């Protein structure tokens, strides 16, 4: 079973906002002449369970207090920065996959998330869930109607 990460998406207000930021970063890499642009998220800590993350894991993003989407983890690349500090580059699929909104309190850094704890993809929730505006989905989830 894959292992996942969960992390706060600081400064984003919606899935569309996060996806726009990702798209802008990829475009900037292409503009700089990068032949194979990658979606990289750098963390301060190197996951000790990296092999489990690379075995079908995702990073689940908390946006405005709710788990809202995920990105597949393609690779985990530890490195040492110019100050000699060990860090990690998470290589992610640049496509945000909306998930069933689920409340999540704030925390620092990232946490592991077991497969059995993950919210379902919206595409598996039933007809129309993906077509609904994000704010409406949030409200319906809070009311227990979705």
mmCIF file of N, CA, C and O in Angstrom, residues 12-85:
data_model
loop_
_atom_site.group_PDB
_atom_site.id
_atom_site.type_symbol
_atom_site.label_atom_id
_atom_site.label_comp_id
_atom_site.label_asym_id
_atom_site.label_seq_id
_atom_site.Cartn_x
_atom_site.Cartn_y
_atom_site.Cartn_z
ATOM 1 N N UNK A 12 -2.600 29.834 -0.799
ATOM 2 C CA UNK A 12 -3.563 29.535 -1.861
ATOM 3 C C UNK A 12 -4.973 29.524 -1.273
ATOM 4 O O UNK A 12 -5.177 29.165 -0.116
ATOM 5 N N UNK A 13 -5.937 29.927 -2.089
ATOM 6 C CA UNK A 13 -7.322 30.006 -1.641
ATOM 7 C C UNK A 13 -8.213 28.914 -2.225
ATOM 8 O O UNK A 13 -9.336 28.738 -1.777
ATOM 9 N N UNK A 14 -7.709 28.218 -3.257
ATOM 10 C CA UNK A 14 -8.540 27.221 -3.921
ATOM 11 C C UNK A 14 -7.646 26.267 -4.714
ATOM 12 O O UNK A 14 -6.456 26.524 -4.899
ATOM 13 N N UNK A 15 -8.248 25.185 -5.187
ATOM 14 C CA UNK A 15 -7.520 24.257 -6.046
ATOM 15 C C UNK A 15 -7.078 24.983 -7.315
ATOM 16 O O UNK A 15 -5.945 24.820 -7.775
ATOM 17 N N UNK A 16 -7.967 25.794 -7.878
ATOM 18 C CA UNK A 16 -7.641 26.542 -9.099
ATOM 19 C C UNK A 16 -6.450 27.475 -8.864
ATOM 20 O O UNK A 16 -5.590 27.632 -9.740
ATOM 21 N N UNK A 17 -6.388 28.072 -7.695
ATOM 22 C CA UNK A 17 -5.280 28.953 -7.335
ATOM 23 C C UNK A 17 -3.968 28.160 -7.298
ATOM 24 O O UNK A 17 -2.952 28.588 -7.876
ATOM 25 N N UNK A 18 -3.972 26.997 -6.648
ATOM 26 C CA UNK A 18 -2.785 26.151 -6.580
ATOM 27 C C UNK A 18 -2.388 25.678 -7.976
ATOM 28 O O UNK A 18 -1.215 25.746 -8.348
ATOM 29 N N UNK A 19 -3.362 25.225 -8.764
ATOM 30 C CA UNK A 19 -3.065 24.735 -10.114
ATOM 31 C C UNK A 19 -2.487 25.860 -10.978
ATOM 32 O O UNK A 19 -1.554 25.634 -11.751
ATOM 33 N N UNK A 20 -3.001 27.072 -10.828
ATOM 34 C CA UNK A 20 -2.467 28.212 -11.570
ATOM 35 C C UNK A 20 -1.025 28.489 -11.212
ATOM 36 O O UNK A 20 -0.193 28.779 -12.085
ATOM 37 N N UNK A 21 -0.699 28.400 -9.924
ATOM 38 C CA UNK A 21 0.668 28.622 -9.464
ATOM 39 C C UNK A 21 1.591 27.556 -10.054
ATOM 40 O O UNK A 21 2.687 27.860 -10.531
ATOM 41 N N UNK A 22 1.146 26.304 -10.048
ATOM 42 C CA UNK A 22 1.936 25.202 -10.606
ATOM 43 C C UNK A 22 2.164 25.438 -12.101
ATOM 44 O O UNK A 22 3.285 25.310 -12.597
ATOM 45 N N UNK A 23 1.089 25.768 -12.823
ATOM 46 C CA UNK A 23 1.189 26.014 -14.261
ATOM 47 C C UNK A 23 2.163 27.152 -14.562
ATOM 48 O O UNK A 23 2.952 27.070 -15.512
ATOM 49 N N UNK A 24 2.129 28.211 -13.749
ATOM 50 C CA UNK A 24 3.047 29.339 -13.939
ATOM 51 C C UNK A 24 4.504 28.907 -13.762
ATOM 52 O O UNK A 24 5.383 29.347 -14.509
ATOM 53 N N UNK A 25 4.766 28.065 -12.783
ATOM 54 C CA UNK A 25 6.139 27.580 -12.537
ATOM 55 C C UNK A 25 6.639 26.731 -13.709
ATOM 56 O O UNK A 25 7.793 26.863 -14.122
ATOM 57 N N UNK A 26 5.769 25.879 -14.240
ATOM 58 C CA UNK A 26 6.145 25.043 -15.391
ATOM 59 C C UNK A 26 6.420 25.924 -16.616
ATOM 60 O O UNK A 26 7.407 25.735 -17.331
ATOM 61 N N UNK A 27 5.560 26.933 -16.849
ATOM 62 C CA UNK A 27 5.757 27.855 -17.973
ATOM 63 C C UNK A 27 7.079 28.608 -17.835
ATOM 64 O O UNK A 27 7.790 28.817 -18.827
ATOM 65 N N UNK A 28 7.398 29.024 -16.607
ATOM 66 C CA UNK A 28 8.651 29.747 -16.371
ATOM 67 C C UNK A 28 9.858 28.863 -16.690
ATOM 68 O O UNK A 28 10.851 29.336 -17.255
ATOM 69 N N UNK A 29 9.786 27.586 -16.341
ATOM 70 C CA UNK A 29 10.884 26.656 -16.663
ATOM 71 C C UNK A 29 11.041 26.529 -18.178
ATOM 72 O O UNK A 29 12.152 26.547 -18.694
ATOM 73 N N UNK A 30 9.917 26.402 -18.882
ATOM 74 C CA UNK A 30 9.958 26.286 -20.344
ATOM 75 C C UNK A 30 10.559 27.545 -20.959
ATOM 76 O O UNK A 30 11.361 27.472 -21.893
ATOM 77 N N UNK A 31 10.178 28.687 -20.424
ATOM 78 C CA UNK A 31 10.683 29.968 -20.940
ATOM 79 C C UNK A 31 12.197 30.078 -20.750
ATOM 80 O O UNK A 31 12.893 30.667 -21.574
ATOM 81 N N UNK A 32 12.701 29.488 -19.650
ATOM 82 C CA UNK A 32 14.142 29.490 -19.389
ATOM 83 C C UNK A 32 14.875 28.440 -20.223
ATOM 84 O O UNK A 32 16.093 28.317 -20.130
ATOM 85 N N UNK A 33 14.132 27.656 -20.996
ATOM 86 C CA UNK A 33 14.756 26.667 -21.869
ATOM 87 C C UNK A 33 14.935 25.294 -21.258
ATOM 88 O O UNK A 33 15.669 24.464 -21.802
ATOM 89 N N UNK A 34 14.293 25.040 -20.126
ATOM 90 C CA UNK A 34 14.378 23.712 -19.511
ATOM 91 C C UNK A 34 13.684 22.719 -20.435
ATOM 92 O O UNK A 34 12.517 22.893 -20.773
ATOM 93 N N UNK A 35 14.421 21.686 -20.860
ATOM 94 C CA UNK A 35 13.882 20.732 -21.836
ATOM 95 C C UNK A 35 12.793 19.848 -21.253
ATOM 96 O O UNK A 35 11.829 19.505 -21.928
ATOM 97 N N UNK A 36 12.961 19.432 -20.014
ATOM 98 C CA UNK A 36 11.962 18.587 -19.344
ATOM 99 C C UNK A 36 11.543 19.271 -18.042
ATOM 100 O O UNK A 36 12.058 18.940 -16.967
ATOM 101 N N UNK A 37 10.616 20.227 -18.110
ATOM 102 C CA UNK A 37 10.194 20.913 -16.884
ATOM 103 C C UNK A 37 9.603 19.923 -15.877
ATOM 104 O O UNK A 37 8.956 18.955 -16.264
ATOM 105 N N UNK A 38 9.880 20.167 -14.611
ATOM 106 C CA UNK A 38 9.364 19.301 -13.549
ATOM 107 C C UNK A 38 8.665 20.137 -12.489
ATOM 108 O O UNK A 38 9.079 21.254 -12.207
ATOM 109 N N UNK A 39 7.684 19.559 -11.892
ATOM 110 C CA UNK A 39 7.012 20.163 -10.742
ATOM 111 C C UNK A 39 7.775 19.704 -9.510
ATOM 112 O O UNK A 39 7.752 18.532 -9.144
ATOM 113 N N UNK A 40 8.499 20.637 -8.914
ATOM 114 C CA UNK A 40 9.331 20.346 -7.744
ATOM 115 C C UNK A 40 8.790 21.099 -6.535
ATOM 116 O O UNK A 40 8.491 22.292 -6.617
ATOM 117 N N UNK A 41 8.676 20.386 -5.424
ATOM 118 C CA UNK A 41 8.358 21.025 -4.151
ATOM 119 C C UNK A 41 9.500 20.685 -3.203
ATOM 120 O O UNK A 41 9.767 19.511 -2.934
ATOM 121 N N UNK A 42 10.194 21.712 -2.717
ATOM 122 C CA UNK A 42 11.342 21.501 -1.837
ATOM 123 C C UNK A 42 10.901 21.541 -0.382
ATOM 124 O O UNK A 42 10.150 22.426 0.028
ATOM 125 N N UNK A 43 11.380 20.548 0.391
ATOM 126 C CA UNK A 43 11.066 20.479 1.820
ATOM 127 C C UNK A 43 12.356 20.568 2.623
ATOM 128 O O UNK A 43 13.443 20.303 2.106
ATOM 129 N N UNK A 44 12.216 20.920 3.876
ATOM 130 C CA UNK A 44 13.393 21.019 4.742
ATOM 131 C C UNK A 44 13.824 19.660 5.277
ATOM 132 O O UNK A 44 14.965 19.481 5.656
ATOM 133 N N UNK A 45 12.903 18.723 5.322
ATOM 134 C CA UNK A 45 13.212 17.406 5.873
ATOM 135 C C UNK A 45 13.126 16.349 4.774
ATOM 136 O O UNK A 45 12.271 16.424 3.896
ATOM 137 N N UNK A 46 13.990 15.368 4.842
ATOM 138 C CA UNK A 46 13.968 14.257 3.898
ATOM 139 C C UNK A 46 13.121 13.139 4.505
ATOM 140 O O UNK A 46 13.415 12.672 5.602
ATOM 141 N N UNK A 47 12.062 12.717 3.808
ATOM 142 C CA UNK A 47 11.242 11.622 4.355
ATOM 143 C C UNK A 47 12.064 10.337 4.487
ATOM 144 O O UNK A 47 12.730 9.919 3.535
ATOM 145 N N UNK A 48 12.027 9.733 5.655
ATOM 146 C CA UNK A 48 12.753 8.484 5.884
ATOM 147 C C UNK A 48 12.085 7.317 5.164
ATOM 148 O O UNK A 48 12.712 6.301 4.903
ATOM 149 N N UNK A 49 10.815 7.480 4.829
ATOM 150 C CA UNK A 49 10.057 6.408 4.170
ATOM 151 C C UNK A 49 9.844 6.731 2.682
ATOM 152 O O UNK A 49 8.805 6.471 2.115
ATOM 153 N N UNK A 50 10.876 7.272 2.050
ATOM 154 C CA UNK A 50 10.786 7.737 0.660
ATOM 155 C C UNK A 50 10.374 6.636 -0.311
ATOM 156 O O UNK A 50 9.595 6.883 -1.233
ATOM 157 N N UNK A 51 10.882 5.431 -0.115
ATOM 158 C CA UNK A 51 10.532 4.350 -1.036
ATOM 159 C C UNK A 51 9.034 4.063 -1.025
ATOM 160 O O UNK A 51 8.448 3.773 -2.069
ATOM 161 N N UNK A 52 8.407 4.161 0.138
ATOM 162 C CA UNK A 52 6.963 3.948 0.230
ATOM 163 C C UNK A 52 6.194 5.078 -0.466
ATOM 164 O O UNK A 52 5.149 4.849 -1.059
ATOM 165 N N UNK A 53 6.728 6.289 -0.386
ATOM 166 C CA UNK A 53 6.087 7.433 -1.047
ATOM 167 C C UNK A 53 6.139 7.289 -2.564
ATOM 168 O O UNK A 53 5.191 7.639 -3.259
ATOM 169 N N UNK A 54 7.251 6.765 -3.066
ATOM 170 C CA UNK A 54 7.431 6.621 -4.515
ATOM 171 C C UNK A 54 6.635 5.445 -5.087
ATOM 172 O O UNK A 54 6.551 5.286 -6.287
ATOM 173 N N UNK A 55 6.048 4.657 -4.229
ATOM 174 C CA UNK A 55 5.285 3.479 -4.650
ATOM 175 C C UNK A 55 3.797 3.815 -4.784
ATOM 176 O O UNK A 55 2.941 3.152 -4.200
ATOM 177 N N UNK A 56 3.486 4.910 -5.509
ATOM 178 C CA UNK A 56 2.091 5.288 -5.739
ATOM 179 C C UNK A 56 1.547 6.305 -4.753
ATOM 180 O O UNK A 56 0.341 6.550 -4.717
ATOM 181 N N UNK A 57 2.415 6.924 -3.965
ATOM 182 C CA UNK A 57 1.975 7.912 -2.987
ATOM 183 C C UNK A 57 1.655 9.263 -3.609
ATOM 184 O O UNK A 57 2.030 9.552 -4.741
ATOM 185 N N UNK A 58 0.947 10.073 -2.849
ATOM 186 C CA UNK A 58 0.579 11.429 -3.263
ATOM 187 C C UNK A 58 0.874 12.386 -2.124
ATOM 188 O O UNK A 58 1.033 11.978 -0.971
ATOM 189 N N UNK A 59 0.926 13.669 -2.461
ATOM 190 C CA UNK A 59 0.952 14.709 -1.439
ATOM 191 C C UNK A 59 -0.437 15.328 -1.449
ATOM 192 O O UNK A 59 -0.945 15.732 -2.494
ATOM 193 N N UNK A 60 -1.087 15.311 -0.291
ATOM 194 C CA UNK A 60 -2.434 15.876 -0.127
ATOM 195 C C UNK A 60 -2.280 17.291 0.393
ATOM 196 O O UNK A 60 -1.558 17.538 1.366
ATOM 197 N N UNK A 61 -2.965 18.233 -0.270
ATOM 198 C CA UNK A 61 -2.834 19.646 0.047
ATOM 199 C C UNK A 61 -4.016 20.133 0.879
ATOM 200 O O UNK A 61 -5.173 19.926 0.517
ATOM 201 N N UNK A 62 -3.699 20.779 1.998
ATOM 202 C CA UNK A 62 -4.700 21.417 2.853
ATOM 203 C C UNK A 62 -4.796 22.875 2.410
ATOM 204 O O UNK A 62 -3.801 23.601 2.443
ATOM 205 N N UNK A 63 -5.994 23.267 1.982
ATOM 206 C CA UNK A 63 -6.244 24.628 1.525
ATOM 207 C C UNK A 63 -7.361 25.211 2.382
ATOM 208 O O UNK A 63 -8.451 24.643 2.443
ATOM 209 N N UNK A 64 -7.065 26.320 3.049
ATOM 210 C CA UNK A 64 -8.061 26.992 3.899
ATOM 211 C C UNK A 64 -8.717 26.022 4.878
ATOM 212 O O UNK A 64 -9.925 25.995 5.038
ATOM 213 N N UNK A 65 -7.900 25.194 5.538
ATOM 214 C CA UNK A 65 -8.394 24.331 6.609
ATOM 215 C C UNK A 65 -9.029 23.024 6.175
ATOM 216 O O UNK A 65 -9.583 22.310 7.007
ATOM 217 N N UNK A 66 -8.962 22.697 4.868
ATOM 218 C CA UNK A 66 -9.523 21.431 4.404
ATOM 219 C C UNK A 66 -8.583 20.759 3.415
ATOM 220 O O UNK A 66 -7.966 21.425 2.580
ATOM 221 N N UNK A 67 -8.498 19.428 3.504
ATOM 222 C CA UNK A 67 -7.786 18.673 2.479
ATOM 223 C C UNK A 67 -8.623 18.814 1.222
ATOM 224 O O UNK A 67 -9.812 18.493 1.226
ATOM 225 N N UNK A 68 -8.030 19.316 0.131
ATOM 226 C CA UNK A 68 -8.808 19.632 -1.066
ATOM 227 C C UNK A 68 -8.345 18.913 -2.333
ATOM 228 O O UNK A 68 -9.143 18.685 -3.231
ATOM 229 N N UNK A 69 -7.050 18.587 -2.423
ATOM 230 C CA UNK A 69 -6.553 17.960 -3.645
ATOM 231 C C UNK A 69 -5.263 17.225 -3.344
ATOM 232 O O UNK A 69 -4.723 17.312 -2.242
ATOM 233 N N UNK A 70 -4.801 16.520 -4.360
ATOM 234 C CA UNK A 70 -3.544 15.787 -4.218
ATOM 235 C C UNK A 70 -2.763 15.831 -5.526
ATOM 236 O O UNK A 70 -3.321 16.091 -6.585
ATOM 237 N N UNK A 71 -1.461 15.594 -5.409
ATOM 238 C CA UNK A 71 -0.580 15.433 -6.561
ATOM 239 C C UNK A 71 0.211 14.150 -6.349
ATOM 240 O O UNK A 71 0.685 13.886 -5.242
ATOM 241 N N UNK A 72 0.360 13.365 -7.387
ATOM 242 C CA UNK A 72 1.139 12.133 -7.306
ATOM 243 C C UNK A 72 2.615 12.448 -7.069
ATOM 244 O O UNK A 72 3.157 13.383 -7.655
ATOM 245 N N UNK A 73 3.249 11.665 -6.218
ATOM 246 C CA UNK A 73 4.687 11.798 -5.963
ATOM 247 C C UNK A 73 5.412 10.898 -6.964
ATOM 248 O O UNK A 73 5.218 9.683 -6.967
ATOM 249 N N UNK A 74 6.224 11.505 -7.818
ATOM 250 C CA UNK A 74 6.948 10.760 -8.847
ATOM 251 C C UNK A 74 8.345 10.358 -8.384
ATOM 252 O O UNK A 74 8.866 9.323 -8.784
ATOM 253 N N UNK A 75 8.954 11.211 -7.539
ATOM 254 C CA UNK A 75 10.311 10.923 -7.080
ATOM 255 C C UNK A 75 10.592 11.715 -5.809
ATOM 256 O O UNK A 75 9.936 12.736 -5.538
ATOM 257 N N UNK A 76 11.562 11.246 -5.055
ATOM 258 C CA UNK A 76 12.032 11.922 -3.845
ATOM 259 C C UNK A 76 13.540 12.036 -3.996
ATOM 260 O O UNK A 76 14.236 11.028 -4.085
ATOM 261 N N UNK A 77 14.042 13.293 -4.056
ATOM 262 C CA UNK A 77 15.462 13.532 -4.308
ATOM 263 C C UNK A 77 16.113 14.326 -3.169
ATOM 264 O O UNK A 77 16.043 15.557 -3.143
ATOM 265 N N UNK A 78 16.762 13.634 -2.240
ATOM 266 C CA UNK A 78 17.490 14.351 -1.190
ATOM 267 C C UNK A 78 18.665 15.126 -1.796
ATOM 268 O O UNK A 78 19.250 14.703 -2.796
ATOM 269 N N UNK A 79 18.984 16.271 -1.198
ATOM 270 C CA UNK A 79 20.147 17.048 -1.641
ATOM 271 C C UNK A 79 20.639 17.894 -0.475
ATOM 272 O O UNK A 79 19.967 18.027 0.547
ATOM 273 N N UNK A 80 21.819 18.448 -0.636
ATOM 274 C CA UNK A 80 22.394 19.347 0.369
ATOM 275 C C UNK A 80 22.461 20.725 -0.258
ATOM 276 O O UNK A 80 23.007 20.893 -1.354
ATOM 277 N N UNK A 81 21.882 21.719 0.433
ATOM 278 C CA UNK A 81 21.861 23.070 -0.133
ATOM 279 C C UNK A 81 23.219 23.751 0.042
ATOM 280 O O UNK A 81 24.156 23.178 0.603
ATOM 281 N N UNK A 82 23.323 24.988 -0.430
ATOM 282 C CA UNK A 82 24.604 25.714 -0.417
ATOM 283 C C UNK A 82 25.118 25.985 0.993
ATOM 284 O O UNK A 82 26.306 26.216 1.190
ATOM 285 N N UNK A 83 24.224 25.913 2.000
ATOM 286 C CA UNK A 83 24.628 26.117 3.387
ATOM 287 C C UNK A 83 24.942 24.803 4.096
ATOM 288 O O UNK A 83 25.166 24.786 5.309
ATOM 289 N N UNK A 84 24.920 23.695 3.342
ATOM 290 C CA UNK A 84 25.239 22.394 3.932
ATOM 291 C C UNK A 84 24.068 21.732 4.644
ATOM 292 O O UNK A 84 24.259 20.765 5.381
ATOM 293 N N UNK A 85 22.857 22.236 4.421
ATOM 294 C CA UNK A 85 21.668 21.689 5.084
ATOM 295 C C UNK A 85 21.022 20.651 4.171
ATOM 296 O O UNK A 85 20.819 20.904 2.985
#
